[in-house]
Amino acid sequence: MGSRRDFLEKLSISAVSLPILYSPASVFAACDTPYEGRILRVAIMGLGNYGTRVANAMQDCKRAQLVGVISGTPSKITKWQAEYNIPEKNCYNYEDFDAIKHNPDIDAVYIITPNGLHCEQAIRVAKAGKHVICEKPMAINAEEGERMVMACKAANVKLLVGYRMHFEPKTVEVIRMRKTGEFGQPRFFQGQTGFVIGNPDQWRLNKELSGGGAMIDIGIYAVNGARYMLGEEPIWVTAQETKTDPVKFKAGIDETITFQMGFPSGAVASCLSTYAMRHLDRFFMTGDDGWVEMQPSIGYGPIKGRTHNGELNQPHITHQTLQMDGMAQLIFEGIQPLVPVDGEEGLKDLKIMDAIYMAAKTGGKVSL
């Protein structure tokens, strides 16, 4: 297994997307009713595996459309032009994409490049006057994240982060249940995220490009999941790092980190992020009046979950389709998901991960 993308894909089970029949359009964009409103016209930057997944998912969108590409590989641009009917005038490379400033046919750019490139690319997109959608982690640390937030505010454009789980039906149902008190006071969250990473030469194991190892790549799901399932922001973290293969996982690339978070109510979280263990994709939360377990909790295919009330049975809908339609609603109609997907949300996760790395390095408790 070579990467987080492979890991999530292998967790997936092929399924035909089903229409949403149970949720208001204010939460989910995909619905049966015809849509005749404004379309968010998107250029994808970074035409790798996940960029392809997003492009394919967008073919089912009603409010968002793929109209452009940005890549450093000419052959990929040519392939995408043919496959997705993208006009030549909407194709750019990493050197000349600032010219999108003069292209009225592009509203937003979805940045799906290695983490270490996000900050500067996002700032350039913002200066070009286009909305920024950035894959998570939004940046490699909070300092870069703050620069991105400030740049987008200065340019008066939106900065959104690819938190697809914030649109996933079963996840949203769990958040709704927590918000309406069906679990009582949340007390404990456990998040297990991990896989065995493959190719040692890939960018995820390059500190400059990735910004870290398993924690920043897949541990972010547990950090974010703890926050939306407990409904609070952590006030302290502790962490411990284990490394069994210092050749493959060089300095600055974490192999396994276990981390704990404490919250104002007294709730606690215990999480694991790893590149060296299989079959780890589970969230669990318990409260005074109920509990929820999700396994798989973050894979691309059908999420499975159960609560004290029984199985979660919301239909599977391609996450990225929901995400892109939901972001179009947010940009054009101001409709917010139950959990934010903006730059401030991404910055919160980055600050927590910075603290986790510090705690793992020092062995102490780090206050937030």
XYZ file of N, CA and C in Angstrom, residues 185-341:
471
model
N -23.857 14.313 27.500
C -22.561 14.988 27.532
C -21.475 14.061 26.995
N -20.817 14.424 25.884
C -19.721 13.583 25.380
C -18.584 13.506 26.387
N -18.013 12.310 26.530
C -16.974 12.099 27.536
C -15.644 11.621 26.976
N -15.701 10.817 25.892
C -14.464 10.185 25.422
C -14.546 9.930 23.928
N -13.428 10.194 23.248
C -13.305 9.903 21.812
C -12.052 9.086 21.591
N -12.163 8.095 20.709
C -10.991 7.337 20.289
C -10.917 7.350 18.772
N -9.774 7.720 18.235
C -9.579 7.745 16.790
C -8.363 6.935 16.402
N -8.558 5.960 15.526
C -7.456 5.111 15.068
C -7.334 5.265 13.557
N -6.208 5.783 13.099
C -6.004 6.010 11.674
C -4.608 5.526 11.292
N -4.537 4.638 10.305
C -3.216 4.178 9.914
C -3.232 3.148 8.815
N -2.081 2.986 8.184
C -1.859 1.982 7.150
C -0.362 1.785 7.005
N 0.023 0.785 6.252
C 1.441 0.536 5.987
C 1.798 1.222 4.678
N 2.641 2.226 4.756
C 2.987 3.004 3.566
C 4.017 2.241 2.733
N 3.957 2.405 1.435
C 4.817 1.640 0.542
C 6.055 2.377 0.081
N 6.077 2.770 -1.195
C 7.228 3.360 -1.864
C 7.984 4.364 -0.984
N 9.231 4.067 -0.601
C 9.988 4.973 0.271
C 10.422 6.262 -0.420
N 10.277 6.319 -1.733
C 10.696 7.513 -2.473
C 9.549 8.488 -2.742
N 8.354 8.176 -2.280
C 7.212 9.045 -2.553
C 7.295 10.350 -1.761
N 6.543 11.357 -2.210
C 6.632 12.680 -1.590
C 6.164 12.684 -0.141
N 5.294 11.770 0.244
C 4.806 11.743 1.628
C 5.913 11.426 2.635
N 7.013 10.856 2.156
C 8.145 10.558 3.034
C 9.292 11.536 2.810
N 8.978 12.664 2.188
C 9.932 13.749 1.952
C 9.514 14.926 2.826
N 10.299 15.245 3.831
C 9.941 16.269 4.816
C 9.592 17.604 4.168
N 10.361 18.003 3.174
C 10.130 19.304 2.542
C 8.774 19.367 1.855
N 8.366 18.273 1.246
C 7.105 18.259 0.511
C 5.904 17.928 1.389
N 6.109 17.071 2.374
C 4.972 16.598 3.177
C 4.756 17.386 4.450
N 5.843 17.878 5.039
C 5.736 18.594 6.304
C 5.744 17.683 7.516
N 5.745 16.376 7.298
C 5.723 15.413 8.389
C 5.361 14.056 7.843
N 5.007 13.141 8.743
C 4.678 11.796 8.320
C 3.217 11.454 8.496
N 2.968 10.351 9.196
C 1.597 9.851 9.348
C 0.682 10.860 10.029
N 1.214 11.594 10.988
C 0.367 12.529 11.749
C -0.285 13.564 10.849
N 0.504 14.235 10.044
C -0.029 15.309 9.204
C -0.815 14.757 8.023
N -0.512 13.525 7.625
C -1.161 12.928 6.462
C -2.516 12.327 6.808
N -2.536 11.472 7.834
C -3.797 10.790 8.163
C -4.250 11.014 9.600
N -3.327 11.410 10.477
C -3.711 11.741 11.845
C -4.637 12.938 11.920
N -4.584 13.798 10.909
C -5.456 14.963 10.872
C -6.926 14.551 10.928
N -7.260 13.377 10.393
C -8.649 12.917 10.443
C -9.090 12.688 11.890
N -8.208 12.124 12.715
C -8.547 11.892 14.112
C -8.630 13.205 14.881
N -7.731 14.130 14.584
C -7.778 15.447 15.222
C -9.102 16.134 14.909
N -9.437 16.184 13.632
C -10.667 16.849 13.214
C -11.891 16.086 13.719
N -11.828 14.746 13.654
C -12.950 13.936 14.108
C -13.231 14.109 15.583
N -12.192 14.186 16.406
C -12.383 14.410 17.834
C -13.107 15.726 18.065
N -12.755 16.737 17.313
C -13.358 18.060 17.493
C -14.827 18.060 17.110
N -15.180 17.443 15.965
C -16.594 17.504 15.580
C -17.455 16.462 16.288
N -16.859 15.385 16.802
C -17.670 14.406 17.514
C -17.852 14.769 18.981
N -16.881 15.436 19.577
C -17.032 15.909 20.953
C -17.664 17.299 21.015
N -17.531 18.069 19.942
C -18.143 19.403 19.902
C -17.411 20.443 20.708
N -16.099 20.235 20.911
C -15.287 21.177 21.687
C -13.912 21.334 21.044
N -13.207 22.344 21.500
C -11.825 22.555 21.079
C -10.893 22.117 22.201
N -9.850 21.354 21.896
C -8.938 20.890 22.950
C -8.178 22.041 23.592
N -7.837 21.832 24.859
C -7.072 22.851 25.585
C -5.669 22.352 25.937
N -5.410 21.066 25.762
C -4.058 20.539 25.947
C -3.876 19.271 25.128
N -2.620 18.951 24.837
C -2.290 17.693 24.155
C -1.050 17.088 24.796
N -0.976 15.764 24.721
C 0.252 15.036 25.013
C 0.453 14.057 23.861
N 1.680 13.587 23.666
C 1.937 12.710 22.522
C 3.215 11.912 22.730
N 3.254 10.742 22.092
C 4.425 9.868 22.151
C 4.700 9.338 20.743
N 5.957 9.385 20.339
C 6.332 8.914 19.004
C 7.107 7.607 19.091
N 6.783 6.685 18.177
C 7.512 5.419 18.062
C 8.035 5.289 16.639
N 9.301 4.947 16.494
C 9.881 4.770 15.158
C 10.674 3.470 15.131
N 10.249 2.538 14.292
C 10.925 1.240 14.194
C 11.829 1.138 12.977
N 11.664 2.068 12.023
C 12.446 2.015 10.785
C 12.974 3.415 10.458
N 14.094 3.807 11.091
C 14.642 5.148 10.872
C 15.229 5.364 9.487
N 15.407 4.300 8.733
C 15.898 4.444 7.365
C 14.763 4.909 6.457
N 13.634 4.239 6.563
C 12.473 4.613 5.761
C 11.847 5.911 6.261
N 11.777 6.041 7.586
C 11.170 7.229 8.190
C 12.277 8.108 8.748
N 12.783 8.945 7.891
C 13.924 9.789 8.237
C 13.519 10.883 9.218
N 14.470 11.676 9.650
C 14.205 12.763 10.590
C 13.095 13.668 10.062
N 12.137 13.947 10.909
C 11.034 14.813 10.515
C 9.855 14.076 9.921
N 10.009 12.770 9.679
C 8.915 11.957 9.148
C 8.505 10.958 10.229
N 7.376 11.217 10.860
C 6.922 10.349 11.934
C 6.305 9.071 11.378
N 6.644 7.961 12.011
C 6.095 6.660 11.648
C 4.806 6.390 12.419
N 4.870 6.510 13.741
C 3.694 6.284 14.596
C 3.688 7.303 15.725
N 2.548 7.947 15.911
C 2.353 8.856 17.043
C 1.032 8.508 17.719
N 1.089 8.266 19.007
C -0.129 8.198 19.805
C -0.261 9.546 20.510
N -1.484 10.065 20.543
C -1.663 11.382 21.143
C -2.984 11.468 21.895
N -2.987 12.335 22.870
C -4.142 12.528 23.717
C -4.508 14.014 23.728
N -5.792 14.288 23.857
C -6.267 15.669 23.913
C -7.255 15.822 25.059
N -7.196 16.958 25.726
C -8.133 17.264 26.795
C -8.998 18.448 26.410
N -10.253 18.438 26.852
C -11.228 19.440 26.451
C -11.813 20.155 27.672
N -12.354 21.345 27.476
C -12.833 22.143 28.614
C -13.835 21.430 29.510
N -14.699 20.583 28.944
C -15.722 19.896 29.731
C -15.156 18.790 30.597
N -13.916 18.409 30.319
C -13.326 17.251 30.975
C -13.271 16.046 30.067
N -13.884 16.143 28.885
C -13.797 15.065 27.902
C -12.345 14.889 27.466
N -12.009 13.649 27.083
C -10.650 13.362 26.631
C -10.707 12.559 25.339
N -9.627 12.630 24.577
C -9.494 11.863 23.338
C -8.180 11.100 23.377
N -8.201 9.883 22.869
C -7.001 9.058 22.768
C -6.903 8.549 21.337
N -5.817 8.902 20.644
C -5.751 8.654 19.201
C -4.420 8.042 18.791
N -4.446 7.396 17.642
C -3.252 6.764 17.075
C -3.172 7.097 15.598
N -1.988 7.503 15.158
C -1.730 7.751 13.751
C -0.467 7.012 13.364
N -0.520 6.227 12.271
C 0.649 5.419 11.944
C 0.772 5.139 10.463
N 2.006 4.948 10.032
C 2.336 4.471 8.696
C 2.810 3.015 8.744
N 2.652 2.342 9.893
C 3.284 1.033 10.059
C 2.331 -0.053 10.533
N 1.015 0.219 10.569
C 0.046 -0.774 11.032
C -1.163 -0.769 10.112
N -1.738 -1.946 9.936
C -2.874 -2.099 9.035
C -4.198 -2.070 9.801
N -5.276 -1.912 9.020
C -6.639 -2.088 9.516
C -7.002 -1.078 10.613
N -6.543 0.147 10.480
C -6.863 1.172 11.465
C -7.687 2.269 10.802
N -8.972 2.220 11.000
C -9.879 3.252 10.486
C -11.148 3.211 11.334
N -11.050 3.711 12.551
C -12.156 3.582 13.505
C -12.276 4.818 14.377
N -13.488 5.316 14.513
C -13.825 6.363 15.464
C -14.815 5.780 16.476
N -14.646 6.160 17.724
C -15.601 5.783 18.764
C -15.788 6.967 19.693
N -17.031 7.240 20.063
C -17.309 8.307 21.017
C -18.402 7.845 21.965
N -18.227 8.120 23.245
C -19.246 7.781 24.224
C -19.597 9.002 25.053
N -20.889 9.089 25.373
C -21.379 10.168 26.215
C -22.191 9.610 27.359
N -22.774 10.496 28.161
C -23.546 10.053 29.314
C -24.767 9.221 28.920
N -25.335 9.505 27.732
C -26.590 8.864 27.353
C -26.502 7.986 26.106
N -25.326 7.861 25.520
C -25.243 7.063 24.305
C -23.840 7.008 23.749
N -23.692 6.313 22.623
C -22.373 6.109 22.038
C -22.505 5.932 20.530
N -21.372 6.065 19.836
C -21.328 5.836 18.397
C -19.986 5.208 18.044
N -20.021 4.250 17.135
C -18.809 3.648 16.581
C -18.911 3.702 15.060
N -17.847 4.172 14.409
C -17.810 4.231 12.955
C -16.570 3.484 12.472
N -16.793 2.465 11.644
C -15.685 1.649 11.134
C -16.129 0.940 9.845
N -15.613 1.381 8.692
C -14.651 2.459 8.479
C -15.261 3.835 8.748
N -14.404 4.736 9.180
C -14.858 6.063 9.575
C -14.462 7.157 8.599
N -13.445 6.905 7.745
C -12.971 7.968 6.858
C -12.689 7.492 5.436
N -12.934 6.221 5.124
C -12.652 5.708 3.788
C -13.533 6.342 2.731
N -13.159 6.174 1.473
C -13.920 6.770 0.379
C -15.255 6.073 0.137
N -15.285 4.783 0.428
C -16.506 4.025 0.156
C -17.521 4.195 1.260
N -18.522 3.335 1.306
C -19.551 3.491 2.334
C -18.971 3.498 3.742
N -19.224 4.554 4.483
C -18.906 4.606 5.899
C -19.914 3.713 6.618
N -19.449 2.990 7.608
C -20.347 2.143 8.380
C -20.332 2.614 9.836
N -21.500 2.635 10.441
C -21.573 3.098 11.815
C -22.791 2.593 12.540
N -22.673 2.592 13.848
C -23.803 2.219 14.685
C -23.758 3.045 15.961
N -24.923 3.266 16.537
C -25.031 4.002 17.784
C -25.838 3.169 18.771
N -26.049 3.719 19.941
C -26.882 3.044 20.930
C -28.304 2.841 20.414
N -28.694 3.570 19.369
C -30.022 3.419 18.772
C -30.055 2.410 17.628
N -28.899 1.897 17.208
C -28.860 0.952 16.107
C -27.965 1.413 14.977
N -28.062 0.715 13.832
C -27.204 0.999 12.686
C -27.533 2.347 12.060
N -26.503 3.027 11.569
C -26.693 4.219 10.745
C -26.971 3.749 9.323
N -28.058 4.212 8.737
C -28.460 3.674 7.430
C -28.577 4.737 6.344
N -27.969 5.889 6.547
C -27.992 6.916 5.508
C -27.272 6.380 4.259
N -27.730 6.755 3.077
C -27.145 6.203 1.843
C -25.740 6.722 1.576
N -24.985 5.908 0.872
C -23.658 6.348 0.443
C -23.783 7.235 -0.781
N -23.149 8.384 -0.709
C -23.061 9.308 -1.844
C -21.602 9.706 -1.961
N -21.073 9.752 -3.158
C -19.660 10.061 -3.345
C -19.300 11.337 -2.582
N -18.344 11.217 -1.660
C -18.025 12.320 -0.761
C -17.638 13.596 -1.493
N -16.808 13.440 -2.516
C -16.299 14.626 -3.207
C -17.389 15.318 -4.023
N -18.389 14.572 -4.471
C -19.518 15.202 -5.150
C -20.274 16.094 -4.187
N -20.559 15.553 -3.007
C -21.240 16.336 -1.977
C -20.405 17.537 -1.559
N -19.119 17.310 -1.400
C -18.228 18.385 -0.967
C -18.229 19.543 -1.956
N -18.069 19.254 -3.235
C -17.962 20.333 -4.216
C -19.290 21.057 -4.418
N -20.403 20.313 -4.407
C -21.699 20.978 -4.483
C -21.947 21.808 -3.224
N -21.547 21.268 -2.071
C -21.711 22.008 -0.827
C -20.873 23.265 -0.791
N -19.664 23.202 -1.346
C -18.814 24.392 -1.375
C -19.370 25.442 -2.331
N -19.991 24.999 -3.415
C -20.637 25.954 -4.321
C -21.770 26.670 -3.601
N -22.541 25.914 -2.819
C -23.605 26.530 -2.027
C -23.043 27.536 -1.041
N -21.943 27.174 -0.413
C -21.329 28.066 0.564
C -20.864 29.362 -0.098
N -20.190 29.244 -1.232
C -19.636 30.426 -1.906
C -20.724 31.337 -2.457
N -21.730 30.742 -3.092
C -22.726 31.562 -3.796
C -23.970 31.867 -2.966
N -24.292 30.993 -1.998
C -25.529 31.176 -1.245
C -25.300 31.395 0.240
N -24.071 31.261 0.682
C -23.770 31.463 2.093
C -24.268 30.350 2.997
N -24.609 29.198 2.432
C -25.118 28.074 3.220
C -23.943 27.290 3.806
N -23.910 27.187 5.117
C -22.797 26.555 5.800
C -23.105 25.104 6.159
N -22.124 24.220 6.077
C -22.308 22.855 6.595
C -22.356 22.884 8.116
N -22.753 21.773 8.731
C -22.841 21.718 10.188
C -21.500 22.005 10.848
N -20.429 21.562 10.220
C -19.078 21.852 10.695
C -18.376 22.650 9.605
N -17.734 23.771 9.938
C -17.118 24.628 8.921
C -16.079 23.906 8.074
N -15.855 24.442 6.879
C -14.800 23.924 5.996
C -13.906 25.069 5.528
